[in-house]
mmCIF file of C-alpha atoms in Angstrom:
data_model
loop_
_atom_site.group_PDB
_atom_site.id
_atom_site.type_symbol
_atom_site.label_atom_id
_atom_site.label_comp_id
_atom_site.label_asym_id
_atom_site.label_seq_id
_atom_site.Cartn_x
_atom_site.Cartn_y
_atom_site.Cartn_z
ATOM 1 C CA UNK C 1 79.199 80.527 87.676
ATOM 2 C CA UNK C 2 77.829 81.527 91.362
ATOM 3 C CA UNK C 3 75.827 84.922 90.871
ATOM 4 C CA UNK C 4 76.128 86.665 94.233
ATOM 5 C CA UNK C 5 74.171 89.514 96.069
ATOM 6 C CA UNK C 6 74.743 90.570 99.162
ATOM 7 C CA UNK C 7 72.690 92.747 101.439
ATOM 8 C CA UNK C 8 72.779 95.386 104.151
ATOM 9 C CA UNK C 9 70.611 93.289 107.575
ATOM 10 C CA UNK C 10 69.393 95.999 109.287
ATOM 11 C CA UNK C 11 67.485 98.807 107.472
ATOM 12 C CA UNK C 12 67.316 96.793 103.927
ATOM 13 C CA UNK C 13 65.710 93.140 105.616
ATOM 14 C CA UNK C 14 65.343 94.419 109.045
ATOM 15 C CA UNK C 15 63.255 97.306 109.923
ATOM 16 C CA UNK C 16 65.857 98.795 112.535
ATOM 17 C CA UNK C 17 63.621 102.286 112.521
ATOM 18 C CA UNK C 18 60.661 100.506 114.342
ATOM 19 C CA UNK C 19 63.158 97.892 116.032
ATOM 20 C CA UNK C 20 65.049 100.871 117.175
ATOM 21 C CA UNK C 21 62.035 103.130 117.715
ATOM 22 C CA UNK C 22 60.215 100.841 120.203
ATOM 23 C CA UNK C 23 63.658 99.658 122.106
ATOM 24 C CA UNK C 24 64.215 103.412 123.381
ATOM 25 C CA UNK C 25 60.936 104.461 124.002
ATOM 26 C CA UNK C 26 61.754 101.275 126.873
ATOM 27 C CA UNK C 27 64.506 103.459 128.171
ATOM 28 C CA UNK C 28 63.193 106.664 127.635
ATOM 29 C CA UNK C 29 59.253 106.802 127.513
ATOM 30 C CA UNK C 30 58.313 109.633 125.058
ATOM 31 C CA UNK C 31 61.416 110.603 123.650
ATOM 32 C CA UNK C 32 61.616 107.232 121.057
ATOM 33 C CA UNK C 33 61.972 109.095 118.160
ATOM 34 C CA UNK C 34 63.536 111.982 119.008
ATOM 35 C CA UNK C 35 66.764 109.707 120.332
ATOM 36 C CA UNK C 36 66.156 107.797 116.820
ATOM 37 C CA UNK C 37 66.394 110.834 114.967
ATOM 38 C CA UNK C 38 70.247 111.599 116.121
ATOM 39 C CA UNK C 39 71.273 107.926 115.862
ATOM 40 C CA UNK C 40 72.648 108.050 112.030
ATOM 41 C CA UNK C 41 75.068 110.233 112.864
ATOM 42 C CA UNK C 42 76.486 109.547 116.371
ATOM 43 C CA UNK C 43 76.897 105.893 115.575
ATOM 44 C CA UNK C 44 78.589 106.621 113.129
ATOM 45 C CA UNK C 45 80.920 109.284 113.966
ATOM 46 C CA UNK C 46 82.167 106.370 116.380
ATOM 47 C CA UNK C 47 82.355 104.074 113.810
ATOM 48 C CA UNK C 48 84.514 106.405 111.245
ATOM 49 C CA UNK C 49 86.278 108.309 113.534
ATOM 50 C CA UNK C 50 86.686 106.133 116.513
ATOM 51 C CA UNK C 51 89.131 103.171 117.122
ATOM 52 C CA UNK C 52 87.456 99.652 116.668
ATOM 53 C CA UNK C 53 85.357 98.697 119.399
ATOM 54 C CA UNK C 54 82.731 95.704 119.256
ATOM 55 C CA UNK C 55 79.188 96.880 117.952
ATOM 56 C CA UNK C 56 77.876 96.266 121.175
ATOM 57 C CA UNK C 57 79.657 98.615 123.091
ATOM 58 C CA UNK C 58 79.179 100.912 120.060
ATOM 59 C CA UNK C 59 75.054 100.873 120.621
ATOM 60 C CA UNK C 60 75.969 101.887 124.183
ATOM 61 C CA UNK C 61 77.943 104.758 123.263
ATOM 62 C CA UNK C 62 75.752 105.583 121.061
ATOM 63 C CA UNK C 63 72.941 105.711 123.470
ATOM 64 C CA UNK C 64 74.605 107.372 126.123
ATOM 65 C CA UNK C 65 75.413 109.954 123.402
ATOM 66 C CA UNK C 66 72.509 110.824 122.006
ATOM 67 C CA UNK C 67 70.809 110.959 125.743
ATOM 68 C CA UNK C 68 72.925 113.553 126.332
ATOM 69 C CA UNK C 69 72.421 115.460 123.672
ATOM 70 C CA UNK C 70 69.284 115.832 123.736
ATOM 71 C CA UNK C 71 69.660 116.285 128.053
ATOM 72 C CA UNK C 72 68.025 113.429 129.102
ATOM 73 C CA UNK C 73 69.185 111.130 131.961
ATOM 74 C CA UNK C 74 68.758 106.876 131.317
ATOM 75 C CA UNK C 75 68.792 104.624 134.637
ATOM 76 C CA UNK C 76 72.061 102.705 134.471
ATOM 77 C CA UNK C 77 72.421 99.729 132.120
ATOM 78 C CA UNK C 78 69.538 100.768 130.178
ATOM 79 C CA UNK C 79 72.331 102.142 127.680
ATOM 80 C CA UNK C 80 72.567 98.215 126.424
ATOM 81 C CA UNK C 81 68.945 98.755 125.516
ATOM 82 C CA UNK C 82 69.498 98.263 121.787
ATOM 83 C CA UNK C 83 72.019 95.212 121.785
ATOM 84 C CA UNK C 84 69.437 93.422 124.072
ATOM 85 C CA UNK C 85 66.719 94.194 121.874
ATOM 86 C CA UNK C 86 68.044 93.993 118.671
ATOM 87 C CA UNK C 87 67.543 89.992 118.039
ATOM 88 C CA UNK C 88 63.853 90.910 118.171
ATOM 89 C CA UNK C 89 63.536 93.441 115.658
ATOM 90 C CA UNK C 90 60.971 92.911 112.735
ATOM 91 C CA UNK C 91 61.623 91.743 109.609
ATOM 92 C CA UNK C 92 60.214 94.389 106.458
ATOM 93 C CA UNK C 93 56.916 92.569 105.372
ATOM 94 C CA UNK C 94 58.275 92.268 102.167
ATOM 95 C CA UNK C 95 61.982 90.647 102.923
ATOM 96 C CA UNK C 96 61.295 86.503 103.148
ATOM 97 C CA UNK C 97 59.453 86.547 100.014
ATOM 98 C CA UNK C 98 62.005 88.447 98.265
ATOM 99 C CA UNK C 99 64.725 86.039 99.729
ATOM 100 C CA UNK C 100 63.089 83.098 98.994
ATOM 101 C CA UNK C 101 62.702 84.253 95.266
ATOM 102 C CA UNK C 102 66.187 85.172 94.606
ATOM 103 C CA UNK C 103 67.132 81.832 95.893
ATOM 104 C CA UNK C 104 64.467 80.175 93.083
ATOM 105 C CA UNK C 105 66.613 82.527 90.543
ATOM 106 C CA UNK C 106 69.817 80.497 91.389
ATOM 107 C CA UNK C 107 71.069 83.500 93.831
ATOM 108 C CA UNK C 108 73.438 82.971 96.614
ATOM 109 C CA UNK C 109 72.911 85.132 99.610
ATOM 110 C CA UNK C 110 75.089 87.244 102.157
ATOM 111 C CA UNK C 111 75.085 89.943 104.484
ATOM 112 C CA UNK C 112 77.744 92.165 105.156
ATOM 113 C CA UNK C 113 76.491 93.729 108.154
ATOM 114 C CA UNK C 114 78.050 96.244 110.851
ATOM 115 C CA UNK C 115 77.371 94.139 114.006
ATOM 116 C CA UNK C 116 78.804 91.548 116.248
ATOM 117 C CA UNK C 117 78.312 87.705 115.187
ATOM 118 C CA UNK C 118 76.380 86.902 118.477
ATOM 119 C CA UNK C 119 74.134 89.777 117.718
ATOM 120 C CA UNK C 120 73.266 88.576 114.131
ATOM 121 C CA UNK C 121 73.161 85.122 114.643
ATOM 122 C CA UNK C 122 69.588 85.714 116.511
ATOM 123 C CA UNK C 123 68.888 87.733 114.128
ATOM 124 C CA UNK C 124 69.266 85.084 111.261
ATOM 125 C CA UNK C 125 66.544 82.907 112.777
ATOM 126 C CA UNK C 126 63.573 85.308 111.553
ATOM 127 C CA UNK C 127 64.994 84.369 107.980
ATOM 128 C CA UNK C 128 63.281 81.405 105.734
ATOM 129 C CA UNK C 129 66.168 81.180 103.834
ATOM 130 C CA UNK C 130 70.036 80.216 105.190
ATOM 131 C CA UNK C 131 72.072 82.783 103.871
ATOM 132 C CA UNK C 132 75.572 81.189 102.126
ATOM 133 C CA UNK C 133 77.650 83.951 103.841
ATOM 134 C CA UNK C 134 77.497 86.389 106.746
ATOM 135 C CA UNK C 135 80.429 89.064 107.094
ATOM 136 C CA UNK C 136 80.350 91.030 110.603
ATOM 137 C CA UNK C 137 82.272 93.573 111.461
ATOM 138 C CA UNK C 138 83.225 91.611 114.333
ATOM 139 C CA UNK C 139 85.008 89.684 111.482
ATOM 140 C CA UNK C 140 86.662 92.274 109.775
ATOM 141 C CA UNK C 141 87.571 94.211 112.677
ATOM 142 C CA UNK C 142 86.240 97.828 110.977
ATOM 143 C CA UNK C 143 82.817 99.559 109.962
ATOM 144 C CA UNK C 144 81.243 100.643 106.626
ATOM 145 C CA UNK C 145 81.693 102.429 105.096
ATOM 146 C CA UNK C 146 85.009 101.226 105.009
ATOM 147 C CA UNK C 147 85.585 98.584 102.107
ATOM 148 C CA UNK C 148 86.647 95.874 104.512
ATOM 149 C CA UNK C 149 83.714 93.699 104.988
ATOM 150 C CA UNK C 150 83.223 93.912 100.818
ATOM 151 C CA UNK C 151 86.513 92.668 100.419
ATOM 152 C CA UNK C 152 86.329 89.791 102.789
ATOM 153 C CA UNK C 153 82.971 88.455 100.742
ATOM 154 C CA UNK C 154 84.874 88.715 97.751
ATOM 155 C CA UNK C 155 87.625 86.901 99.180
ATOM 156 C CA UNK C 156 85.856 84.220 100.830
ATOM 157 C CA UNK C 157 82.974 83.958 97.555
ATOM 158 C CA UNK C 158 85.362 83.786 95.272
ATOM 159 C CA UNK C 159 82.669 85.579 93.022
ATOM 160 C CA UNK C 160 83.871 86.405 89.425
ATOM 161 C CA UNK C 161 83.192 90.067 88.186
ATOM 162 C CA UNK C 162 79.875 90.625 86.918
ATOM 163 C CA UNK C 163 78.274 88.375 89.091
ATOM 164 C CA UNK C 164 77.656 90.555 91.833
ATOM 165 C CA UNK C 165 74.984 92.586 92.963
ATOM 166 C CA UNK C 166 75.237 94.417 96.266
ATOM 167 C CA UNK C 167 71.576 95.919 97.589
ATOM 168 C CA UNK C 168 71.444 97.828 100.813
ATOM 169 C CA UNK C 169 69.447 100.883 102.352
ATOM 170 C CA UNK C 170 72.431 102.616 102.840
ATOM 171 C CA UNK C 171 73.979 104.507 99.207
ATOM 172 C CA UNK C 172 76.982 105.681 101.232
ATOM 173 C CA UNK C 173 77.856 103.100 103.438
ATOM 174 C CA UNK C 174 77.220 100.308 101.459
ATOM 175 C CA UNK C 175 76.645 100.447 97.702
ATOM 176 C CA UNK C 176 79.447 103.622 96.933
ATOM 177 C CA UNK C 177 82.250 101.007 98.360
ATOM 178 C CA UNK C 178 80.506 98.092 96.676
ATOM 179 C CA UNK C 179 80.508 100.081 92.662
ATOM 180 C CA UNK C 180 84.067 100.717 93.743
ATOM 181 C CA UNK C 181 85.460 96.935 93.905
ATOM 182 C CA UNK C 182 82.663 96.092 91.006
ATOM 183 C CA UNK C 183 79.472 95.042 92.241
ATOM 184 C CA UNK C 184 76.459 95.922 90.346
ATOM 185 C CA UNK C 185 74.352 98.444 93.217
ATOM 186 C CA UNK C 186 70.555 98.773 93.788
ATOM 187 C CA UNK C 187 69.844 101.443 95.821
ATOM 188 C CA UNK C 188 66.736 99.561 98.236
ATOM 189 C CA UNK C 189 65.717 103.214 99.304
ATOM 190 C CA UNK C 190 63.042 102.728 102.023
ATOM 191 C CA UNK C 191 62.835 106.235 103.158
ATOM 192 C CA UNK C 192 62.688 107.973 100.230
ATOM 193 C CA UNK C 193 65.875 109.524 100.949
ATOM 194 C CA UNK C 194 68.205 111.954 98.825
ATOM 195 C CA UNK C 195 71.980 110.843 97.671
ATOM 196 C CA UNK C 196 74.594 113.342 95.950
ATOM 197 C CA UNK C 197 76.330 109.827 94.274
ATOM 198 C CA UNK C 198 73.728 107.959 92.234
ATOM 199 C CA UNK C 199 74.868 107.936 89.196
ATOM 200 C CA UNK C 200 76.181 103.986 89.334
ATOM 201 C CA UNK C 201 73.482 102.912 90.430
ATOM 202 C CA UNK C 202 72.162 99.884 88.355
ATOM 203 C CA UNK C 203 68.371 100.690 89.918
ATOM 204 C CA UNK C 204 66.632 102.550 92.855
ATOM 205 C CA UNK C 205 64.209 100.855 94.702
ATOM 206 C CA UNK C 206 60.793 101.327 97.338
ATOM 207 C CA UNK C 207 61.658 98.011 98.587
ATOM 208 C CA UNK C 208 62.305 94.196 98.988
ATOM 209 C CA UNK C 209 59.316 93.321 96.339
ATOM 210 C CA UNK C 210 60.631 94.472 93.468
ATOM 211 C CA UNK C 211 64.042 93.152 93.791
ATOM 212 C CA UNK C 212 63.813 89.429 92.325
ATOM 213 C CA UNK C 213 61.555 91.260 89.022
ATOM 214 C CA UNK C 214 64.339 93.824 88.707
ATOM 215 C CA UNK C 215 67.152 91.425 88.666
ATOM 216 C CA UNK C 216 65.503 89.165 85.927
ATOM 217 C CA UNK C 217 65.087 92.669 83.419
ATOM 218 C CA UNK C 218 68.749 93.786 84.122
ATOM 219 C CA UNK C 219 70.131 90.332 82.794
ATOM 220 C CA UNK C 220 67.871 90.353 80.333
ATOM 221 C CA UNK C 221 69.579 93.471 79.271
ATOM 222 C CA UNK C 222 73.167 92.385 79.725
ATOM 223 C CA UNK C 223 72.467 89.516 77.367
#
């Protein structure tokens, strides 16, 4: 049978902090990580509360949000800043090694990502591995952490239960949905951050790196 795991892009394989980070200190010399600080959560009180709009016009929002929160003024057009940037972003040191591992472990890949398709498909060329899938929200027409985009992969892999493992940067968006339609979650917690809702988690992780060892000792164990 296929075994499955599917991934957050940006934040888990992506580094969308220094991506991010750089793109607005364009638009807004000095104030880079102040703007990055509020993204979080005005992106995505657009993307819970707000009807569906395309990810792009969501980064622009977002921008022109968080500008004006913190009362700074952005030349016009430099609100698409982040869409025009975002095919650049790095790649985490660690991610193509991981990748190419799980795929010598008999893994196929996906990414259920909360973007538009043109967006991501740049993105896919930093990759040296094809990924089998790639869900967008452009696809599914809704945002994570709704379970939309999970249930489309399962549709469309046909993966049977037990045979799926969902890691992502993101507990609530991502993995909370994912333990709820049965995928086994690993927490890929980059920043050290803090989650009230860990207790399904199958691991918690620094990074990328230890991914491929910490899938071999979990089957080990289901054996």
């Amino acid at each position: 049978m296929d075994k499955w795991i599917t991934f957050d892009c940006y934040g888990t394989l992506v580094d969308w902090r220094a991506g991010m980070r750089a793109s607005l200190e364009i638009v807004s010399p000095g104030n880079g990580e102040r703007l990055l600080a509020l993204h979080r959560k005005v992106e995505g009180e657009i993307e819970i509360n707000e009807a569906y709009r395309p990810y792009r016009e969501v980064l622009a929002e977002s921008v022109r949000r968080m500008a004006a929160e913190l009362g700074l003024a952005l030349a016009g057009g430099n609100e698409e800043i982040l869409s025009a940037t975002m095919p650049f972003w790095p790649l985490y040191a660690d991610t193509n090694a991981a990748l190419l591992r799980l795929k010598e472990l008999g893994y196929r890949l996906a990414i259920l990502s909360n973007v538009d398709r043109d967006l991501i498909s740049r993105t896919l060329r930093h990759f040296d591995v094809l990924f089998d899938l790639v869900v967008t929200a452009q696809d599914v027409r809704s945002y994570k952490p709704a379970d939309a985009h999970a249930r489309f992969f399962l549709e469309r892999s046909g993966v049977q239960p037990g045979n799926w493992v969902y890691a992502a940067v993101n507990n609530q968006y991502d993995l909370v949905a994912g333990n709820r339609l049965g995928a086994q979650c690993i927490w890929i917690n980059r920043d050290a951050e803090r989650a009230a809702d860990t207790g399904f988690l199958a691991a918690e992780l620094s990074g990328m790196r230890e991914l491929p060892d910490t899938l071999v000792r979990l089957a080990s164990a289901r054996r």
